[in-house]
mmCIF file of C-alpha atoms and ligand atoms in Angstrom:
data_model
loop_
_atom_site.group_PDB
_atom_site.id
_atom_site.type_symbol
_atom_site.label_atom_id
_atom_site.label_comp_id
_atom_site.label_asym_id
_atom_site.label_seq_id
_atom_site.Cartn_x
_atom_site.Cartn_y
_atom_site.Cartn_z
ATOM 1 C CA MET O 685 0.000 0.000 0.000
ATOM 2 C CA THR O 686 1.337 3.447 -0.818
ATOM 3 C CA ASP O 687 0.544 6.497 1.248
ATOM 4 C CA ARG O 688 -0.834 8.831 -1.359
ATOM 5 C CA PRO O 689 -4.591 8.347 -1.640
ATOM 6 C CA ILE O 690 -6.019 7.717 -5.087
ATOM 7 C CA LEU O 691 -9.359 8.996 -3.833
ATOM 8 C CA ASN O 692 -9.880 12.043 -1.648
ATOM 9 C CA VAL O 693 -13.134 13.518 -0.471
ATOM 10 C CA TRP O 694 -13.034 16.722 1.539
ATOM 11 C CA GLY O 695 -15.967 18.126 3.453
ATOM 12 C CA ALA O 696 -18.633 16.553 1.275
ATOM 13 C CA GLU O 697 -22.025 18.114 1.871
ATOM 14 C CA HIS O 698 -25.041 17.342 -0.195
ATOM 15 C CA GLN O 699 -28.696 18.108 -0.041
ATOM 16 C CA TYR O 700 -31.684 17.076 -2.061
ATOM 17 C CA GLY O 701 -34.006 20.073 -1.876
ATOM 18 C CA SER O 702 -33.948 21.105 1.758
ATOM 19 C CA ARG O 703 -32.930 17.637 2.940
ATOM 20 C CA LYS O 704 -29.299 17.355 4.061
ATOM 21 C CA VAL O 705 -27.989 13.949 3.151
ATOM 22 C CA LEU O 706 -24.224 14.459 3.518
ATOM 23 C CA ARG O 707 -23.061 16.734 6.310
ATOM 24 C CA GLY O 708 -19.321 17.073 5.866
ATOM 25 C CA VAL O 709 -17.673 13.757 5.002
ATOM 26 C CA ASP O 710 -13.925 13.330 4.516
ATOM 27 C CA LEU O 711 -12.637 10.156 2.947
ATOM 28 C CA ALA O 712 -9.303 8.920 1.633
ATOM 29 C CA VAL O 713 -8.657 5.549 0.008
ATOM 30 C CA ARG O 714 -5.179 4.423 -0.970
ATOM 31 C CA PRO O 715 -3.928 2.132 -3.738
ATOM 32 C CA GLY O 716 -3.906 -1.461 -2.515
ATOM 33 C CA GLU O 717 -6.486 -0.804 0.179
ATOM 34 C CA ILE O 718 -9.967 -2.252 0.669
ATOM 35 C CA TYR O 719 -12.279 0.255 2.331
ATOM 36 C CA ALA O 720 -15.809 -0.736 3.365
ATOM 37 C CA LEU O 721 -18.412 1.956 3.696
ATOM 38 C CA LEU O 722 -21.058 0.900 6.208
ATOM 39 C CA GLY O 723 -24.137 2.472 7.653
ATOM 40 C CA PRO O 724 -27.894 2.122 8.044
ATOM 41 C CA ASN O 725 -30.373 2.712 5.223
ATOM 42 C CA GLY O 726 -30.499 6.329 4.226
ATOM 43 C CA ALA O 727 -27.138 7.193 5.824
ATOM 44 C CA GLY O 728 -25.904 8.704 2.560
ATOM 45 C CA LYS O 729 -23.617 5.937 1.262
ATOM 46 C CA SER O 730 -24.974 5.813 -2.278
ATOM 47 C CA THR O 731 -25.056 9.596 -2.435
ATOM 48 C CA LEU O 732 -21.384 9.685 -1.527
ATOM 49 C CA VAL O 733 -20.619 7.066 -4.173
ATOM 50 C CA GLY O 734 -22.594 9.068 -6.738
ATOM 51 C CA ALA O 735 -20.475 12.124 -5.971
ATOM 52 C CA ILE O 736 -17.279 10.080 -6.233
ATOM 53 C CA CYS O 737 -18.413 8.815 -9.638
ATOM 54 C CA GLY O 738 -18.983 12.405 -10.744
ATOM 55 C CA ARG O 739 -22.684 11.863 -11.332
ATOM 56 C CA PHE O 740 -23.518 15.246 -9.769
ATOM 57 C CA ARG O 741 -21.811 18.182 -8.143
ATOM 58 C CA LEU O 742 -21.705 18.272 -4.348
ATOM 59 C CA THR O 743 -23.485 21.137 -2.621
ATOM 60 C CA THR O 744 -20.121 21.875 -1.011
ATOM 61 C CA GLY O 745 -16.871 19.977 -0.697
ATOM 62 C CA GLU O 746 -14.498 18.376 -3.131
ATOM 63 C CA VAL O 747 -13.781 15.018 -4.692
ATOM 64 C CA ALA O 748 -10.436 14.194 -6.261
ATOM 65 C CA LEU O 749 -9.575 11.019 -8.116
ATOM 66 C CA ASP O 750 -5.860 10.983 -8.621
ATOM 67 C CA GLY O 751 -6.061 14.755 -8.298
ATOM 68 C CA HIS O 752 -8.878 15.266 -10.813
ATOM 69 C CA ASP O 753 -12.500 16.216 -10.195
ATOM 70 C CA PRO O 754 -14.667 13.374 -11.518
ATOM 71 C CA PHE O 755 -17.622 15.707 -12.085
ATOM 72 C CA LYS O 756 -15.620 17.772 -14.544
ATOM 73 C CA SER O 757 -12.993 15.436 -15.859
ATOM 74 C CA PRO O 758 -13.404 12.337 -18.040
ATOM 75 C CA VAL O 759 -9.762 11.593 -17.182
ATOM 76 C CA ALA O 760 -10.788 11.172 -13.545
ATOM 77 C CA ARG O 761 -13.778 9.010 -14.439
ATOM 78 C CA ALA O 762 -11.515 6.754 -16.482
ATOM 79 C CA ARG O 763 -9.589 5.986 -13.275
ATOM 80 C CA LEU O 764 -12.713 4.464 -11.832
ATOM 81 C CA GLY O 765 -14.591 1.211 -12.302
ATOM 82 C CA LEU O 766 -18.073 0.843 -10.892
ATOM 83 C CA VAL O 767 -19.705 -2.527 -10.276
ATOM 84 C CA PRO O 768 -23.422 -1.835 -10.131
ATOM 85 C CA GLN O 769 -25.738 -3.766 -7.883
ATOM 86 C CA GLU O 770 -27.904 -5.078 -10.671
ATOM 87 C CA ILE O 771 -26.348 -7.540 -13.052
ATOM 88 C CA ALA O 772 -25.845 -5.548 -16.232
ATOM 89 C CA LEU O 773 -24.885 -8.203 -18.781
ATOM 90 C CA TYR O 774 -26.309 -9.488 -22.075
ATOM 91 C CA GLY O 775 -27.741 -12.926 -21.289
ATOM 92 C CA HIS O 776 -27.614 -14.426 -24.780
ATOM 93 C CA MET O 777 -23.959 -13.482 -25.323
ATOM 94 C CA THR O 778 -20.995 -15.414 -23.969
ATOM 95 C CA VAL O 779 -18.840 -14.077 -21.165
ATOM 96 C CA ARG O 780 -16.044 -13.115 -23.563
ATOM 97 C CA GLU O 781 -18.458 -11.443 -25.978
ATOM 98 C CA ASN O 782 -19.938 -9.424 -23.119
ATOM 99 C CA LEU O 783 -16.502 -8.308 -21.992
ATOM 100 C CA GLN O 784 -15.579 -7.293 -25.543
ATOM 101 C CA VAL O 785 -18.645 -5.059 -25.682
ATOM 102 C CA PHE O 786 -17.955 -3.509 -22.280
ATOM 103 C CA GLY O 787 -14.298 -3.069 -23.134
ATOM 104 C CA ARG O 788 -15.178 -1.104 -26.258
ATOM 105 C CA LEU O 789 -17.649 1.004 -24.274
ATOM 106 C CA SER O 790 -15.048 1.824 -21.645
ATOM 107 C CA GLY O 791 -12.590 2.919 -24.304
ATOM 108 C CA VAL O 792 -10.124 0.051 -24.444
ATOM 109 C CA PRO O 793 -8.248 0.352 -27.775
ATOM 110 C CA ARG O 794 -9.240 -2.387 -30.219
ATOM 111 C CA ARG O 795 -5.805 -3.947 -30.454
ATOM 112 C CA GLU O 796 -5.546 -4.257 -26.666
ATOM 113 C CA LEU O 797 -9.039 -5.610 -26.219
ATOM 114 C CA ALA O 798 -8.397 -9.370 -26.428
ATOM 115 C CA GLY O 799 -5.525 -9.111 -23.966
ATOM 116 C CA MET O 800 -7.493 -6.991 -21.517
ATOM 117 C CA VAL O 801 -10.434 -9.383 -21.667
ATOM 118 C CA THR O 802 -8.143 -12.331 -20.922
ATOM 119 C CA ARG O 803 -6.602 -10.437 -18.018
ATOM 120 C CA ALA O 804 -10.016 -9.581 -16.573
ATOM 121 C CA LEU O 805 -11.171 -13.189 -16.965
ATOM 122 C CA GLN O 806 -8.124 -14.393 -15.069
ATOM 123 C CA LEU O 807 -8.338 -11.822 -12.291
ATOM 124 C CA THR O 808 -11.989 -12.631 -11.671
ATOM 125 C CA ARG O 809 -11.559 -16.408 -12.052
ATOM 126 C CA THR O 810 -14.105 -16.649 -14.814
ATOM 127 C CA ALA O 811 -11.815 -17.862 -17.611
ATOM 128 C CA ASP O 812 -13.240 -21.382 -17.424
ATOM 129 C CA ARG O 813 -16.637 -19.993 -18.506
ATOM 130 C CA GLU O 814 -15.504 -17.569 -21.191
ATOM 131 C CA HIS O 815 -17.487 -19.256 -23.978
ATOM 132 C CA VAL O 816 -20.655 -19.848 -21.948
ATOM 133 C CA PRO O 817 -23.674 -17.596 -22.547
ATOM 134 C CA VAL O 818 -24.196 -15.436 -19.485
ATOM 135 C CA LYS O 819 -27.775 -16.678 -19.033
ATOM 136 C CA HIS O 820 -26.390 -20.129 -18.191
ATOM 137 C CA LEU O 821 -24.098 -18.864 -15.413
ATOM 138 C CA SER O 822 -24.693 -19.179 -11.678
ATOM 139 C CA GLY O 823 -25.288 -16.006 -9.660
ATOM 140 C CA GLY O 824 -21.766 -16.081 -8.247
ATOM 141 C CA TYR O 825 -20.176 -16.243 -11.693
ATOM 142 C CA ARG O 826 -22.378 -13.427 -12.942
ATOM 143 C CA ARG O 827 -21.219 -11.196 -10.111
ATOM 144 C CA ARG O 828 -17.632 -11.919 -11.016
ATOM 145 C CA VAL O 829 -18.232 -11.265 -14.707
ATOM 146 C CA ASN O 830 -19.769 -7.953 -13.636
ATOM 147 C CA ILE O 831 -16.519 -7.164 -11.857
ATOM 148 C CA ALA O 832 -14.560 -8.256 -14.936
ATOM 149 C CA ALA O 833 -16.623 -5.803 -17.008
ATOM 150 C CA ALA O 834 -15.711 -2.996 -14.603
ATOM 151 C CA ILE O 835 -11.932 -3.569 -14.673
ATOM 152 C CA LEU O 836 -11.288 -3.881 -18.419
ATOM 153 C CA HIS O 837 -9.877 -0.364 -18.649
ATOM 154 C CA ARG O 838 -7.627 -1.012 -15.627
ATOM 155 C CA PRO O 839 -9.209 1.451 -13.186
ATOM 156 C CA GLN O 840 -7.214 2.489 -10.141
ATOM 157 C CA LEU O 841 -10.321 2.656 -7.978
ATOM 158 C CA LEU O 842 -12.978 -0.043 -8.050
ATOM 159 C CA ILE O 843 -16.314 0.684 -6.402
ATOM 160 C CA LEU O 844 -18.717 -2.114 -5.553
ATOM 161 C CA ASP O 845 -22.261 -1.342 -4.473
ATOM 162 C CA GLU O 846 -23.735 -4.163 -2.366
ATOM 163 C CA PRO O 847 -21.809 -6.949 -4.103
ATOM 164 C CA THR O 848 -23.121 -9.781 -1.938
ATOM 165 C CA VAL O 849 -26.870 -9.221 -1.971
ATOM 166 C CA GLY O 850 -28.434 -12.580 -2.807
ATOM 167 C CA VAL O 851 -25.102 -14.410 -3.004
ATOM 168 C CA ASP O 852 -24.582 -17.692 -1.149
ATOM 169 C CA ILE O 853 -21.630 -18.380 1.147
ATOM 170 C CA ASP O 854 -19.422 -20.193 -1.384
ATOM 171 C CA ALA O 855 -20.007 -17.558 -4.027
ATOM 172 C CA ARG O 856 -19.266 -14.860 -1.463
ATOM 173 C CA GLU O 857 -15.937 -16.405 -0.607
ATOM 174 C CA ALA O 858 -15.031 -16.609 -4.283
ATOM 175 C CA LEU O 859 -15.997 -12.951 -4.589
ATOM 176 C CA ASP O 860 -13.846 -12.042 -1.582
ATOM 177 C CA THR O 861 -10.876 -13.812 -3.151
ATOM 178 C CA VAL O 862 -11.339 -11.871 -6.381
ATOM 179 C CA ILE O 863 -11.539 -8.578 -4.499
ATOM 180 C CA ARG O 864 -8.362 -9.425 -2.575
ATOM 181 C CA ASN O 865 -6.572 -10.345 -5.825
ATOM 182 C CA LEU O 866 -7.470 -6.975 -7.267
ATOM 183 C CA ARG O 867 -6.310 -5.184 -4.154
ATOM 184 C CA ASP O 868 -3.017 -7.060 -4.449
ATOM 185 C CA THR O 869 -2.543 -5.687 -7.959
ATOM 186 C CA GLY O 870 -2.611 -2.213 -6.385
ATOM 187 C CA VAL O 871 -6.233 -1.298 -7.085
ATOM 188 C CA ALA O 872 -8.025 0.677 -4.382
ATOM 189 C CA VAL O 873 -11.369 -0.916 -3.551
ATOM 190 C CA LEU O 874 -14.363 0.864 -2.082
ATOM 191 C CA ILE O 875 -17.207 -1.449 -1.067
ATOM 192 C CA VAL O 876 -20.617 -0.284 0.059
ATOM 193 C CA THR O 877 -22.184 -3.092 2.012
ATOM 194 C CA HIS O 878 -24.660 -4.154 4.660
ATOM 195 C CA ASP O 879 -22.794 -7.438 4.928
ATOM 196 C CA LEU O 880 -20.812 -6.845 8.109
ATOM 197 C CA GLU O 881 -19.319 -10.289 8.053
ATOM 198 C CA GLN O 882 -17.837 -9.626 4.642
ATOM 199 C CA ALA O 883 -16.628 -6.182 5.681
ATOM 200 C CA GLY O 884 -14.937 -7.620 8.764
ATOM 201 C CA ALA O 885 -13.241 -10.348 6.767
ATOM 202 C CA LEU O 886 -12.200 -8.233 3.828
ATOM 203 C CA ALA O 887 -11.712 -4.579 4.663
ATOM 204 C CA ASP O 888 -8.424 -3.017 5.683
ATOM 205 C CA ARG O 889 -10.501 -0.128 6.976
ATOM 206 C CA VAL O 890 -14.180 0.492 7.498
ATOM 207 C CA GLY O 891 -16.069 3.753 7.836
ATOM 208 C CA PHE O 892 -19.496 4.060 9.453
ATOM 209 C CA LEU O 893 -21.742 6.651 7.923
ATOM 210 C CA LYS O 894 -24.676 7.797 10.017
ATOM 211 C CA GLU O 895 -27.082 10.567 9.092
ATOM 212 C CA GLY O 896 -24.618 11.970 6.603
ATOM 213 C CA ARG O 897 -21.613 11.972 8.902
ATOM 214 C CA LYS O 898 -18.690 9.626 9.246
ATOM 215 C CA VAL O 899 -18.944 8.663 12.887
ATOM 216 C CA LEU O 900 -16.279 5.975 13.072
ATOM 217 C CA GLU O 901 -13.334 4.864 10.971
ATOM 218 C CA GLY O 902 -10.479 2.439 11.352
ATOM 219 C CA SER O 903 -9.381 -1.157 10.966
ATOM 220 C CA PRO O 904 -12.107 -3.627 11.949
ATOM 221 C CA ARG O 905 -9.919 -5.216 14.600
ATOM 222 C CA GLY O 906 -8.725 -1.906 16.022
ATOM 223 C CA LEU O 907 -12.240 -0.495 16.274
ATOM 224 C CA ILE O 908 -13.568 -3.641 17.901
ATOM 225 C CA GLU O 909 -10.753 -3.707 20.465
ATOM 226 C CA GLN O 910 -11.266 -0.067 21.238
ATOM 227 C CA ALA O 911 -15.004 -0.488 21.720
ATOM 228 C CA PHE O 912 -15.081 -3.782 23.586
ATOM 229 C CA GLY O 913 -11.676 -4.300 25.203
ATOM 230 C CA GLN O 914 -11.629 -7.730 26.856
ATOM 231 C CA GLU O 915 -15.291 -8.471 26.273
ATOM 232 C CA MET O 916 -16.286 -11.598 24.390
ATOM 233 C CA GLU O 917 -19.558 -12.384 22.743
ATOM 234 C CA ILE O 918 -21.454 -15.337 24.210
ATOM 235 C CA LEU O 919 -23.882 -16.952 21.771
ATOM 236 C CA VAL O 920 -26.595 -19.257 23.020
ATOM 237 C CA GLN O 921 -28.489 -21.415 20.552
ATOM 238 C CA MET O 922 -31.747 -22.617 22.111
ATOM 239 C CA ASP O 923 -33.463 -25.750 20.888
ATOM 240 C CA LEU O 924 -37.022 -24.851 21.709
ATOM 241 C CA GLU O 925 -38.569 -21.516 20.908
ATOM 242 C CA PRO O 926 -38.953 -19.964 24.390
ATOM 243 C CA ASP O 927 -42.423 -19.022 25.638
ATOM 244 C CA MET O 928 -42.947 -15.668 27.331
ATOM 245 C CA ASP O 929 -41.511 -16.880 30.629
ATOM 246 C CA GLY O 930 -38.541 -18.311 28.792
ATOM 247 C CA GLU O 931 -38.000 -15.048 26.982
ATOM 248 C CA SER O 932 -37.967 -13.117 30.220
ATOM 249 C CA ILE O 933 -35.462 -15.577 31.723
ATOM 250 C CA LEU O 934 -33.153 -15.058 28.749
ATOM 251 C CA ALA O 935 -33.636 -11.304 28.944
ATOM 252 C CA ALA O 936 -32.866 -11.344 32.667
ATOM 253 C CA GLU O 937 -29.546 -13.004 31.805
ATOM 254 C CA GLY O 938 -28.817 -10.082 29.526
ATOM 255 C CA LEU O 939 -29.350 -12.082 26.347
ATOM 256 C CA GLU O 940 -30.755 -10.467 23.227
ATOM 257 C CA ARG O 941 -32.192 -12.298 20.278
ATOM 258 C CA ARG O 942 -29.915 -12.310 17.244
ATOM 259 C CA LYS O 943 -31.712 -14.275 14.600
ATOM 260 C CA GLY O 944 -34.088 -17.176 14.851
ATOM 261 C CA ASN O 945 -33.462 -18.822 18.182
ATOM 262 C CA LEU O 946 -29.921 -17.544 18.662
ATOM 263 C CA TRP O 947 -29.316 -15.298 21.671
ATOM 264 C CA ALA O 948 -26.246 -13.295 22.589
ATOM 265 C CA ARG O 949 -24.606 -11.031 25.106
ATOM 266 C CA LEU O 950 -21.214 -9.431 25.622
ATOM 267 C CA ASP O 951 -19.283 -10.436 28.702
ATOM 268 C CA ALA O 952 -15.791 -9.702 29.968
ATOM 269 C CA GLY O 953 -15.850 -13.064 31.776
ATOM 270 C CA GLY O 954 -15.425 -15.040 28.537
ATOM 271 C CA TYR O 955 -15.528 -18.830 28.804
ATOM 272 C CA ASN O 956 -16.076 -18.887 32.584
ATOM 273 C CA ALA O 957 -19.063 -16.628 32.227
ATOM 274 C CA ALA O 958 -20.388 -18.884 29.452
ATOM 275 C CA ALA O 959 -20.090 -21.966 31.683
ATOM 276 C CA GLN O 960 -21.893 -20.163 34.488
ATOM 277 C CA LEU O 961 -24.614 -19.041 32.127
ATOM 278 C CA ASP O 962 -25.038 -22.616 30.891
ATOM 279 C CA ARG O 963 -25.477 -23.932 34.449
ATOM 280 C CA ARG O 964 -27.864 -21.196 35.331
ATOM 281 C CA LEU O 965 -30.070 -21.651 32.285
ATOM 282 C CA ARG O 966 -30.199 -25.429 32.856
ATOM 283 C CA SER O 967 -31.174 -24.931 36.493
ATOM 284 C CA LEU O 968 -34.078 -22.828 35.238
ATOM 285 C CA GLY O 969 -35.149 -25.541 32.821
ATOM 286 C CA MET O 970 -33.828 -23.789 29.708
ATOM 287 C CA ILE O 971 -31.546 -26.200 27.884
ATOM 288 C CA PRO O 972 -29.187 -24.627 25.346
ATOM 289 C CA ARG O 973 -28.343 -26.734 22.294
ATOM 290 C CA GLU O 974 -25.029 -24.974 21.913
ATOM 291 C CA ILE O 975 -23.059 -22.177 23.537
ATOM 292 C CA ARG O 976 -20.231 -20.425 21.729
ATOM 293 C CA VAL O 977 -17.750 -17.790 22.799
ATOM 294 C CA ARG O 978 -16.102 -15.561 20.226
ATOM 295 C CA PRO O 979 -14.556 -12.111 19.926
ATOM 296 C CA PRO O 980 -17.041 -9.339 19.204
ATOM 297 C CA SER O 981 -17.651 -8.598 15.549
ATOM 298 C CA LEU O 982 -18.453 -5.586 13.423
ATOM 299 C CA GLN O 983 -22.065 -6.567 13.981
ATOM 300 C CA ASN O 984 -21.662 -5.763 17.679
ATOM 301 C CA LEU O 985 -19.990 -2.504 16.832
ATOM 302 C CA PHE O 986 -22.749 -1.661 14.395
ATOM 303 C CA SER O 987 -25.410 -2.200 17.078
ATOM 304 C CA LEU O 988 -23.420 0.040 19.404
ATOM 305 C CA VAL O 989 -23.274 2.817 16.814
ATOM 306 C CA ALA O 990 -26.997 2.455 16.122
ATOM 307 C CA ASP O 991 -27.621 2.857 19.861
ATOM 308 C CA TRP O 992 -25.690 6.128 19.908
ATOM 309 C CA ARG O 993 -28.200 7.372 17.432
ATOM 310 C CA ARG O 994 -31.062 6.465 19.704
ATOM 311 C CA ALA O 995 -29.274 8.100 22.632
ATOM 312 C CA ALA O 996 -28.626 11.268 20.649
HETATM 313 N N1 ATP R 1310 -32.347 11.618 -5.941
HETATM 314 C C1 ATP R 1310 -32.790 11.831 -4.688
HETATM 315 N N2 ATP R 1310 -33.681 12.795 -4.419
HETATM 316 C C2 ATP R 1310 -34.133 13.028 -3.175
HETATM 317 N N3 ATP R 1310 -33.721 12.335 -2.085
HETATM 318 C C3 ATP R 1310 -32.830 11.352 -2.277
HETATM 319 C C4 ATP R 1310 -32.310 11.051 -3.581
HETATM 320 N N4 ATP R 1310 -31.442 10.008 -3.458
HETATM 321 C C5 ATP R 1310 -31.426 9.700 -2.150
HETATM 322 N N5 ATP R 1310 -32.237 10.493 -1.434
HETATM 323 C C6 ATP R 1310 -32.418 10.463 0.026
HETATM 324 O O1 ATP R 1310 -31.164 10.716 0.619
HETATM 325 C C7 ATP R 1310 -30.961 9.919 1.768
HETATM 326 C C8 ATP R 1310 -29.679 9.137 1.613
HETATM 327 O O2 ATP R 1310 -29.834 8.226 0.569
HETATM 328 P P1 ATP R 1310 -28.684 7.213 0.118
HETATM 329 O O3 ATP R 1310 -29.246 6.454 -1.017
HETATM 330 O O4 ATP R 1310 -27.424 7.965 -0.093
HETATM 331 O O5 ATP R 1310 -28.548 6.302 1.418
HETATM 332 P P2 ATP R 1310 -27.764 4.910 1.587
HETATM 333 O O6 ATP R 1310 -26.882 5.068 2.763
HETATM 334 O O7 ATP R 1310 -27.167 4.501 0.311
HETATM 335 O O8 ATP R 1310 -28.955 3.932 1.992
HETATM 336 P P3 ATP R 1310 -29.173 2.372 1.621
HETATM 337 O O9 ATP R 1310 -28.366 1.615 2.620
HETATM 338 O O10 ATP R 1310 -30.630 2.196 1.843
HETATM 339 O O11 ATP R 1310 -28.755 2.148 0.214
HETATM 340 C C9 ATP R 1310 -32.194 9.055 1.904
HETATM 341 O O12 ATP R 1310 -33.036 9.652 2.839
HETATM 342 C C10 ATP R 1310 -32.805 9.085 0.533
HETATM 343 O O13 ATP R 1310 -34.195 8.967 0.615
HETATM 344 MG MG1 MG R 1311 -27.455 2.881 -1.026
#
């Protein structure tokens, strides 16, 4: 990673009519870095991405891509590859044919096209499907071909908007590998995601946007340590859906429902606390199927940040 950012945003403010959506956001992403932009619905993530792509002029503030303003400069926009959320490929055409079309559209010179397509196929691990019509591909492959289409002109910044929506675990891991490969070639990657697990696994840095402000930024591990210190997350999987009494027992133990019948709390006591909790629940007739102890995740941090909002 080099120190000079490829992308800089200074004091981004934006409003739609009288509604302030960005309220002074600074952002810097460096070559060879994966940065995940997180935040609740309506926080302003897509608006910020739109400004970075030069789709509109900010109300105030500045965006620079390798020193150029993407709103004014096609040179700046050429530094950027955007992977849209919707799959934007021609179903009846093969993968290679699609990439040839997208390469031409993004200005790759004709004599370089075949080489650039091959490179993009390799980087996104889609070369084994190059002659398959896109409509016959699995969802995971289509996502990767979408990435291939965005990198044909060798952008220095790749932006992905919600790349894992509707993608299963295996396909997500393949996607993560592709994103890491690109980062390792020196591309700066900006991911907008609600997938905190992916962000935690992938991002060198994350930024939380909330109501148009960046409220937190740093490495996932650093932020989690700072927020939770020695605390561990205790996860309790119950077998039987608790009745109302059962729910109040779990609540009295400080457990909150995560998803389905999985309950969790943070505890500085770690494994000992988990063993105690197990005994206590059993003595009350609540038999856990499984108890796990693990370090807190970005999910915990995200809940914490959401609570600040309620407190504010
Ligand atoms: N073109 C527009 N005109 C008016 N308001 C808009 C426009 N685009 C977005 N907004 C509003 O601006 C706010 C921020 O929207 P934005 O799409 O940037 O949020 P987001 O963080 O990307 O949310 P999500 O996670 O749901 O994608 C929202 O309240 C949204 O309704
Ligand atoms: Mg959005």
